[in-house]
Amino acid sequence: MSIKTILRASALVSLVGGAAQAEEFTLTMSHYLPPVLGLHVDFLEPFARQIEKATGGKVSVDIQTAGSALGTITKQWDQVADGIADISFGLHGIPRGRFSCTQVIELPFLTDSVEEANEVLWNVYPEFLAEEHADVKVLALMAHDPGVLATTGGKRVENPEDLAGLRIRVPSPYVAAMIEDLGGIPVGMPPGQVYENMQTGALDGVVLPWAGLKEFRITEVTTNAIEIGAYTTPFYFIMNQDKFDSLPADVQEAIDSISGDALVAQFPDWWTAWGAAGPAQITDASGEVISPDAALRQAWIDATASTVTRLEADLAAECSNGAALITQARALSSN
């Protein structure tokens, strides 16, 4: 056998061996969102590719989105906890009742910015929320930008009393309690159905962050919006602990290097960017967007004070060490 032939054979073996190493592990990531939304395009898809790059191609990530067998919103947590998926992104509030401590971030007017909401949520996690997340590896926790109250049909809302009698789609029991106590009629409904119901007059309004209003095209049927910033919603980004533990140390280090603090720090800018075009879409169509000054925001806080007191009492009763959690969350917030 010639030297040239030996070298070719050696090169082929090296290539085959390298390819085998490059595809040594495949991780399945699942979430409940369409692949056109910002959460997928700017966060989840790039995160998967970052894992592949950081591991030198040793790991590949297969993403299953809405409409796939793993894309059901109610199953994201259990899929990872049970090892059906390796990584998932989901909402703490769906299904309800599992994360009574984590819902502290949903308290009306607890935070007043997306930066503060994410900072509070991530900082109370180690001491107060870890127990609720004990059966998985937490890659990050997220909160969206402060909620906006958008209405249609000329139903203008500026002050709390303007809500009386209005049918408002709500995202959570905490927001439902606030709307009801202010004289509104809370309506539970998936965000994908809001556009049609506001267009036909079946709904008078909705509470959502700017990103949701824009991505579900609700800005097109909005005549008035007020940036009350009354709430935010928590999300989880998790990995199966056993799967993580089974990976080589260098792969574990690669995943850790792009999750945790480094990942949480990126969420505020993403949410701001996703919702940035929302206000102009309303005002360009002759609608109105109200940005409350300190006095108006305080009027909303005062009007919902009794609701918040009641919700805090419920949370303290439902959550282990709930009173201390609320105290710490308020100490971290500016309100």
PDB file of N, CA and C in Angstrom, residues 246-289:
ATOM      1  N   SER A 246     -25.987  13.786  32.968  1.00  0.00           N
ATOM      2  CA  SER A 246     -25.400  12.719  32.155  1.00  0.00           C
ATOM      3  C   SER A 246     -24.419  13.235  31.105  1.00  0.00           C
ATOM      4  N   LEU A 247     -24.409  14.542  30.873  1.00  0.00           N
ATOM      5  CA  LEU A 247     -23.557  15.126  29.841  1.00  0.00           C
ATOM      6  C   LEU A 247     -22.123  15.289  30.343  1.00  0.00           C
ATOM      7  N   PRO A 248     -21.146  15.272  29.450  1.00  0.00           N
ATOM      8  CA  PRO A 248     -19.759  15.495  29.860  1.00  0.00           C
ATOM      9  C   PRO A 248     -19.578  16.871  30.497  1.00  0.00           C
ATOM     10  N   ALA A 249     -18.567  17.006  31.298  1.00  0.00           N
ATOM     11  CA  ALA A 249     -18.336  18.252  32.038  1.00  0.00           C
ATOM     12  C   ALA A 249     -18.198  19.455  31.110  1.00  0.00           C
ATOM     13  N   ASP A 250     -17.559  19.281  29.952  1.00  0.00           N
ATOM     14  CA  ASP A 250     -17.371  20.419  29.068  1.00  0.00           C
ATOM     15  C   ASP A 250     -18.683  20.881  28.441  1.00  0.00           C
ATOM     16  N   VAL A 251     -19.601  19.939  28.205  1.00  0.00           N
ATOM     17  CA  VAL A 251     -20.920  20.297  27.680  1.00  0.00           C
ATOM     18  C   VAL A 251     -21.736  21.000  28.761  1.00  0.00           C
ATOM     19  N   GLN A 252     -21.673  20.495  29.978  1.00  0.00           N
ATOM     20  CA  GLN A 252     -22.344  21.162  31.096  1.00  0.00           C
ATOM     21  C   GLN A 252     -21.846  22.596  31.250  1.00  0.00           C
ATOM     22  N   GLU A 253     -20.548  22.768  31.177  1.00  0.00           N
ATOM     23  CA  GLU A 253     -19.969  24.109  31.321  1.00  0.00           C
ATOM     24  C   GLU A 253     -20.423  25.025  30.193  1.00  0.00           C
ATOM     25  N   ALA A 254     -20.543  24.487  28.989  1.00  0.00           N
ATOM     26  CA  ALA A 254     -20.993  25.289  27.852  1.00  0.00           C
ATOM     27  C   ALA A 254     -22.430  25.766  28.058  1.00  0.00           C
ATOM     28  N   ILE A 255     -23.293  24.881  28.534  1.00  0.00           N
ATOM     29  CA  ILE A 255     -24.685  25.254  28.785  1.00  0.00           C
ATOM     30  C   ILE A 255     -24.774  26.274  29.907  1.00  0.00           C
ATOM     31  N   ASP A 256     -24.041  26.047  30.981  1.00  0.00           N
ATOM     32  CA  ASP A 256     -24.053  26.989  32.106  1.00  0.00           C
ATOM     33  C   ASP A 256     -23.536  28.370  31.689  1.00  0.00           C
ATOM     34  N   SER A 257     -22.601  28.405  30.764  1.00  0.00           N
ATOM     35  CA  SER A 257     -21.984  29.681  30.388  1.00  0.00           C
ATOM     36  C   SER A 257     -22.944  30.602  29.647  1.00  0.00           C
ATOM     37  N   ILE A 258     -23.996  30.045  29.041  1.00  0.00           N
ATOM     38  CA  ILE A 258     -24.936  30.883  28.289  1.00  0.00           C
ATOM     39  C   ILE A 258     -26.308  30.947  28.946  1.00  0.00           C
ATOM     40  N   SER A 259     -26.427  30.417  30.144  1.00  0.00           N
ATOM     41  CA  SER A 259     -27.701  30.475  30.875  1.00  0.00           C
ATOM     42  C   SER A 259     -27.490  31.214  32.194  1.00  0.00           C
ATOM     43  N   GLY A 260     -28.478  31.172  33.081  1.00  0.00           N
ATOM     44  CA  GLY A 260     -28.343  31.841  34.366  1.00  0.00           C
ATOM     45  C   GLY A 260     -28.263  33.349  34.244  1.00  0.00           C
ATOM     46  N   ASP A 261     -27.370  33.965  34.999  1.00  0.00           N
ATOM     47  CA  ASP A 261     -27.244  35.421  35.039  1.00  0.00           C
ATOM     48  C   ASP A 261     -27.042  36.028  33.651  1.00  0.00           C
ATOM     49  N   ALA A 262     -26.200  35.385  32.850  1.00  0.00           N
ATOM     50  CA  ALA A 262     -25.886  35.924  31.524  1.00  0.00           C
ATOM     51  C   ALA A 262     -27.119  35.981  30.638  1.00  0.00           C
ATOM     52  N   LEU A 263     -27.990  35.005  30.758  1.00  0.00           N
ATOM     53  CA  LEU A 263     -29.199  34.965  29.938  1.00  0.00           C
ATOM     54  C   LEU A 263     -30.265  35.912  30.483  1.00  0.00           C
ATOM     55  N   VAL A 264     -30.476  35.905  31.781  1.00  0.00           N
ATOM     56  CA  VAL A 264     -31.487  36.774  32.397  1.00  0.00           C
ATOM     57  C   VAL A 264     -31.223  38.236  32.082  1.00  0.00           C
ATOM     58  N   ALA A 265     -29.962  38.614  32.012  1.00  0.00           N
ATOM     59  CA  ALA A 265     -29.608  40.006  31.737  1.00  0.00           C
ATOM     60  C   ALA A 265     -30.062  40.472  30.356  1.00  0.00           C
ATOM     61  N   GLN A 266     -30.323  39.529  29.448  1.00  0.00           N
ATOM     62  CA  GLN A 266     -30.716  39.894  28.085  1.00  0.00           C
ATOM     63  C   GLN A 266     -32.221  40.100  27.928  1.00  0.00           C
ATOM     64  N   PHE A 267     -33.011  39.578  28.857  1.00  0.00           N
ATOM     65  CA  PHE A 267     -34.465  39.594  28.687  1.00  0.00           C
ATOM     66  C   PHE A 267     -35.062  40.997  28.576  1.00  0.00           C
ATOM     67  N   PRO A 268     -34.682  41.959  29.418  1.00  0.00           N
ATOM     68  CA  PRO A 268     -35.307  43.280  29.318  1.00  0.00           C
ATOM     69  C   PRO A 268     -35.170  43.927  27.944  1.00  0.00           C
ATOM     70  N   ASP A 269     -33.986  43.867  27.359  1.00  0.00           N
ATOM     71  CA  ASP A 269     -33.795  44.476  26.041  1.00  0.00           C
ATOM     72  C   ASP A 269     -34.629  43.779  24.977  1.00  0.00           C
ATOM     73  N   TRP A 270     -34.748  42.471  25.083  1.00  0.00           N
ATOM     74  CA  TRP A 270     -35.573  41.742  24.103  1.00  0.00           C
ATOM     75  C   TRP A 270     -37.037  42.164  24.199  1.00  0.00           C
ATOM     76  N   TRP A 271     -37.575  42.193  25.411  1.00  0.00           N
ATOM     77  CA  TRP A 271     -38.983  42.562  25.559  1.00  0.00           C
ATOM     78  C   TRP A 271     -39.225  43.991  25.083  1.00  0.00           C
ATOM     79  N   THR A 272     -38.308  44.874  25.385  1.00  0.00           N
ATOM     80  CA  THR A 272     -38.438  46.256  24.926  1.00  0.00           C
ATOM     81  C   THR A 272     -38.456  46.318  23.403  1.00  0.00           C
ATOM     82  N   ALA A 273     -37.577  45.572  22.771  1.00  0.00           N
ATOM     83  CA  ALA A 273     -37.513  45.563  21.305  1.00  0.00           C
ATOM     84  C   ALA A 273     -38.767  44.935  20.692  1.00  0.00           C
ATOM     85  N   TRP A 274     -39.258  43.861  21.289  1.00  0.00           N
ATOM     86  CA  TRP A 274     -40.423  43.175  20.732  1.00  0.00           C
ATOM     87  C   TRP A 274     -41.669  44.057  20.745  1.00  0.00           C
ATOM     88  N   GLY A 275     -41.779  44.918  21.744  1.00  0.00           N
ATOM     89  CA  GLY A 275     -42.967  45.756  21.846  1.00  0.00           C
ATOM     90  C   GLY A 275     -42.784  47.175  21.354  1.00  0.00           C
ATOM     91  N   ALA A 276     -41.595  47.509  20.853  1.00  0.00           N
ATOM     92  CA  ALA A 276     -41.265  48.900  20.550  1.00  0.00           C
ATOM     93  C   ALA A 276     -42.203  49.551  19.546  1.00  0.00           C
ATOM     94  N   ALA A 277     -42.667  48.795  18.561  1.00  0.00           N
ATOM     95  CA  ALA A 277     -43.504  49.382  17.509  1.00  0.00           C
ATOM     96  C   ALA A 277     -44.970  49.509  17.920  1.00  0.00           C
ATOM     97  N   GLY A 278     -45.342  48.933  19.063  1.00  0.00           N
ATOM     98  CA  GLY A 278     -46.745  48.904  19.473  1.00  0.00           C
ATOM     99  C   GLY A 278     -47.414  50.260  19.605  1.00  0.00           C
ATOM    100  N   PRO A 279     -46.847  51.201  20.362  1.00  0.00           N
ATOM    101  CA  PRO A 279     -47.509  52.502  20.536  1.00  0.00           C
ATOM    102  C   PRO A 279     -47.747  53.238  19.217  1.00  0.00           C
ATOM    103  N   ALA A 280     -46.767  53.234  18.342  1.00  0.00           N
ATOM    104  CA  ALA A 280     -46.917  53.943  17.069  1.00  0.00           C
ATOM    105  C   ALA A 280     -47.998  53.324  16.196  1.00  0.00           C
ATOM    106  N   GLN A 281     -48.168  52.012  16.297  1.00  0.00           N
ATOM    107  CA  GLN A 281     -49.219  51.371  15.508  1.00  0.00           C
ATOM    108  C   GLN A 281     -50.600  51.877  15.907  1.00  0.00           C
ATOM    109  N   ILE A 282     -50.743  52.260  17.164  1.00  0.00           N
ATOM    110  CA  ILE A 282     -52.023  52.804  17.635  1.00  0.00           C
ATOM    111  C   ILE A 282     -52.149  54.278  17.279  1.00  0.00           C
ATOM    112  N   THR A 283     -51.136  55.067  17.585  1.00  0.00           N
ATOM    113  CA  THR A 283     -51.228  56.509  17.340  1.00  0.00           C
ATOM    114  C   THR A 283     -51.245  56.836  15.849  1.00  0.00           C
ATOM    115  N   ASP A 284     -50.568  56.053  15.026  1.00  0.00           N
ATOM    116  CA  ASP A 284     -50.581  56.287  13.586  1.00  0.00           C
ATOM    117  C   ASP A 284     -51.968  56.059  12.990  1.00  0.00           C
ATOM    118  N   ALA A 285     -52.795  55.304  13.690  1.00  0.00           N
ATOM    119  CA  ALA A 285     -54.169  55.056  13.248  1.00  0.00           C
ATOM    120  C   ALA A 285     -55.157  55.941  14.003  1.00  0.00           C
ATOM    121  N   SER A 286     -54.633  57.062  14.551  1.00  0.00           N
ATOM    122  CA  SER A 286     -55.447  58.061  15.265  1.00  0.00           C
ATOM    123  C   SER A 286     -55.948  57.582  16.616  1.00  0.00           C
ATOM    124  N   GLY A 287     -55.320  56.554  17.149  1.00  0.00           N
ATOM    125  CA  GLY A 287     -55.644  56.135  18.503  1.00  0.00           C
ATOM    126  C   GLY A 287     -54.829  56.914  19.518  1.00  0.00           C
ATOM    127  N   GLU A 288     -55.032  56.610  20.793  1.00  0.00           N
ATOM    128  CA  GLU A 288     -54.375  57.343  21.877  1.00  0.00           C
ATOM    129  C   GLU A 288     -53.614  56.387  22.772  1.00  0.00           C
ATOM    130  N   VAL A 289     -52.412  56.773  23.136  1.00  0.00           N
ATOM    131  CA  VAL A 289     -51.612  56.024  24.102  1.00  0.00           C
ATOM    132  C   VAL A 289     -51.283  56.957  25.260  1.00  0.00           C
TER     133      VAL A 289
END
